[in-house]
Coordinates of C-alpha atoms in Angstrom, one line a residue:
X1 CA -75.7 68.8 -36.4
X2 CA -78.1 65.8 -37.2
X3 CA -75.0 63.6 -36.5
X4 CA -74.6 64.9 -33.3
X5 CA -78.6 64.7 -32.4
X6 CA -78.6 61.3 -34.1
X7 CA -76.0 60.2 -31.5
X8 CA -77.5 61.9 -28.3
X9 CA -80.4 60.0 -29.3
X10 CA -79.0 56.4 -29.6
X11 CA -76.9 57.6 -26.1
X12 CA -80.5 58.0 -24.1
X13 CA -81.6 55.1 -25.9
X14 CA -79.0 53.0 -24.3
X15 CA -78.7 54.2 -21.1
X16 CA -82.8 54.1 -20.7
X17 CA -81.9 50.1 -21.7
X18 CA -79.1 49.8 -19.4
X19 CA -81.1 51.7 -16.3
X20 CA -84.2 49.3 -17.2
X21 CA -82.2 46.1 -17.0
X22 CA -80.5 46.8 -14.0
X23 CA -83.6 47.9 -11.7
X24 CA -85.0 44.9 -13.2
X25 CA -82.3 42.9 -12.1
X26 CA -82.1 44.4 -8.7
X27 CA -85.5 44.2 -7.9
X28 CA -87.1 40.8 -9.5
X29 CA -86.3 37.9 -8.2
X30 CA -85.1 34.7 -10.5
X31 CA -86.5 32.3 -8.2
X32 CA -90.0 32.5 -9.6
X33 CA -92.0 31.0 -6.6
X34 CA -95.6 33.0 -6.8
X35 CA -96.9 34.0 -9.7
X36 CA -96.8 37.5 -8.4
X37 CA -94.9 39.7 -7.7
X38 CA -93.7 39.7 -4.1
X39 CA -94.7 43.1 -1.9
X40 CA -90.5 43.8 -1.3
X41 CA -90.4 43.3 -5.8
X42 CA -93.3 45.7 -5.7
X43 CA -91.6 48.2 -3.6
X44 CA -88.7 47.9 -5.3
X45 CA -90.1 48.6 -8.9
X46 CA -92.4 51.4 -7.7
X47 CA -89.6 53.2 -6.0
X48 CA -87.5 52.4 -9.4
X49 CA -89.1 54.4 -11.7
X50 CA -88.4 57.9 -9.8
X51 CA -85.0 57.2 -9.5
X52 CA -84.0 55.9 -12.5
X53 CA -85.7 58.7 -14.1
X54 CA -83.6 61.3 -11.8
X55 CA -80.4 59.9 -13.3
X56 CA -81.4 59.4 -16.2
X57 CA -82.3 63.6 -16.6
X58 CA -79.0 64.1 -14.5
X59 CA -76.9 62.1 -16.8
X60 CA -78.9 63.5 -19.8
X61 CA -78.0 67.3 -19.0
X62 CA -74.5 66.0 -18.7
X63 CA -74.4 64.3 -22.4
X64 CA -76.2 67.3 -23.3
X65 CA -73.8 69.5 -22.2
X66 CA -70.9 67.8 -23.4
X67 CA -72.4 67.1 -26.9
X68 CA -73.2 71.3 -27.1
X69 CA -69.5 71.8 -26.0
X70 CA -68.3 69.1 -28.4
X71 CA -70.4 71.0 -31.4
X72 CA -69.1 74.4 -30.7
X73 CA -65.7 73.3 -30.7
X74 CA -66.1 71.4 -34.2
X75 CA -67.8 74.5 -35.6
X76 CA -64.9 77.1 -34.4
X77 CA -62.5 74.8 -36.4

Protein backbone atom coordinates (compact mmCIF):
# COMPACT_ATOMS: atom_id res chain seq x y z
CA UNK A 1 0.00 0.00 0.00
CA UNK A 2 2.95 2.48 0.65
CA UNK A 3 4.01 1.61 -2.98
CA UNK A 4 1.00 2.65 -4.27
CA UNK A 5 0.79 6.00 -2.03
CA UNK A 6 4.51 6.50 -2.80
CA UNK A 7 3.53 6.55 -6.54
CA UNK A 8 0.28 8.70 -6.39
CA UNK A 9 2.53 11.05 -4.76
CA UNK A 10 5.39 11.35 -7.30
CA UNK A 11 2.15 11.34 -10.00
CA UNK A 12 0.70 14.84 -8.38
CA UNK A 13 4.11 15.83 -8.07
CA UNK A 14 4.64 15.69 -11.74
CA UNK A 15 1.62 16.83 -13.06
CA UNK A 16 1.73 20.03 -10.43
CA UNK A 17 5.31 20.45 -12.53
CA UNK A 18 3.91 19.90 -15.83
CA UNK A 19 0.57 22.30 -15.09
CA UNK A 20 3.25 25.01 -13.62
CA UNK A 21 5.40 25.04 -16.70
CA UNK A 22 2.85 25.12 -19.13
CA UNK A 23 0.75 28.22 -17.63
CA UNK A 24 4.10 29.65 -17.32
CA UNK A 25 4.78 29.15 -20.77
CA UNK A 26 1.40 30.23 -21.99
CA UNK A 27 1.23 33.27 -20.19
CA UNK A 28 4.96 34.88 -19.84
CA UNK A 29 6.24 36.25 -22.53
CA UNK A 30 10.16 35.47 -23.71
CA UNK A 31 10.60 38.74 -25.14
CA UNK A 32 11.53 40.35 -21.81
CA UNK A 33 10.86 44.09 -22.71
CA UNK A 34 9.65 45.76 -19.20
CA UNK A 35 10.83 44.63 -16.20
CA UNK A 36 7.29 43.79 -15.27
CA UNK A 37 5.07 41.98 -15.88
CA UNK A 38 2.67 43.14 -18.60
CA UNK A 39 -1.22 43.66 -17.44
CA UNK A 40 -2.42 40.63 -20.29
CA UNK A 41 0.81 38.31 -18.31
CA UNK A 42 -0.91 39.40 -15.10
CA UNK A 43 -4.28 38.38 -16.19
CA UNK A 44 -3.10 35.45 -17.48
CA UNK A 45 -1.25 34.14 -14.26
CA UNK A 46 -4.00 35.27 -11.92
CA UNK A 47 -6.68 33.52 -13.94
CA UNK A 48 -3.97 30.45 -13.97
CA UNK A 49 -3.92 29.42 -10.65
CA UNK A 50 -7.90 28.55 -10.42
CA UNK A 51 -7.75 26.58 -13.35
CA UNK A 52 -4.93 24.70 -13.08
CA UNK A 53 -5.93 23.90 -9.63
CA UNK A 54 -9.49 22.55 -11.05
CA UNK A 55 -7.66 20.03 -13.24
CA UNK A 56 -5.33 19.32 -11.22
CA UNK A 57 -8.27 18.01 -8.36
CA UNK A 58 -10.16 16.62 -11.48
CA UNK A 59 -7.27 14.61 -12.73
CA UNK A 60 -6.31 13.79 -9.06
CA UNK A 61 -9.83 12.06 -8.26
CA UNK A 62 -9.16 10.27 -11.51
CA UNK A 63 -5.49 8.83 -10.45
CA UNK A 64 -7.15 8.36 -7.31
CA UNK A 65 -9.70 6.36 -8.43
CA UNK A 66 -7.80 4.28 -10.63
CA UNK A 67 -4.89 3.68 -8.04
CA UNK A 68 -7.99 2.42 -5.35
CA UNK A 69 -9.29 0.13 -8.29
CA UNK A 70 -5.72 -0.95 -9.15
CA UNK A 71 -5.16 -1.95 -5.22
CA UNK A 72 -8.25 -3.87 -4.82
CA UNK A 73 -7.59 -5.84 -7.76
CA UNK A 74 -3.93 -6.68 -6.54
CA UNK A 75 -5.32 -7.53 -3.08
CA UNK A 76 -8.16 -10.06 -4.50
CA UNK A 77 -5.27 -11.93 -6.19
Amino acid sequence: MQMVADLEIEMMSDMYRRMTDACQEKCISCNFKEGDLTKDESVCLARGPHQCHNKMNSHSNHFIYALQKASAVQSES
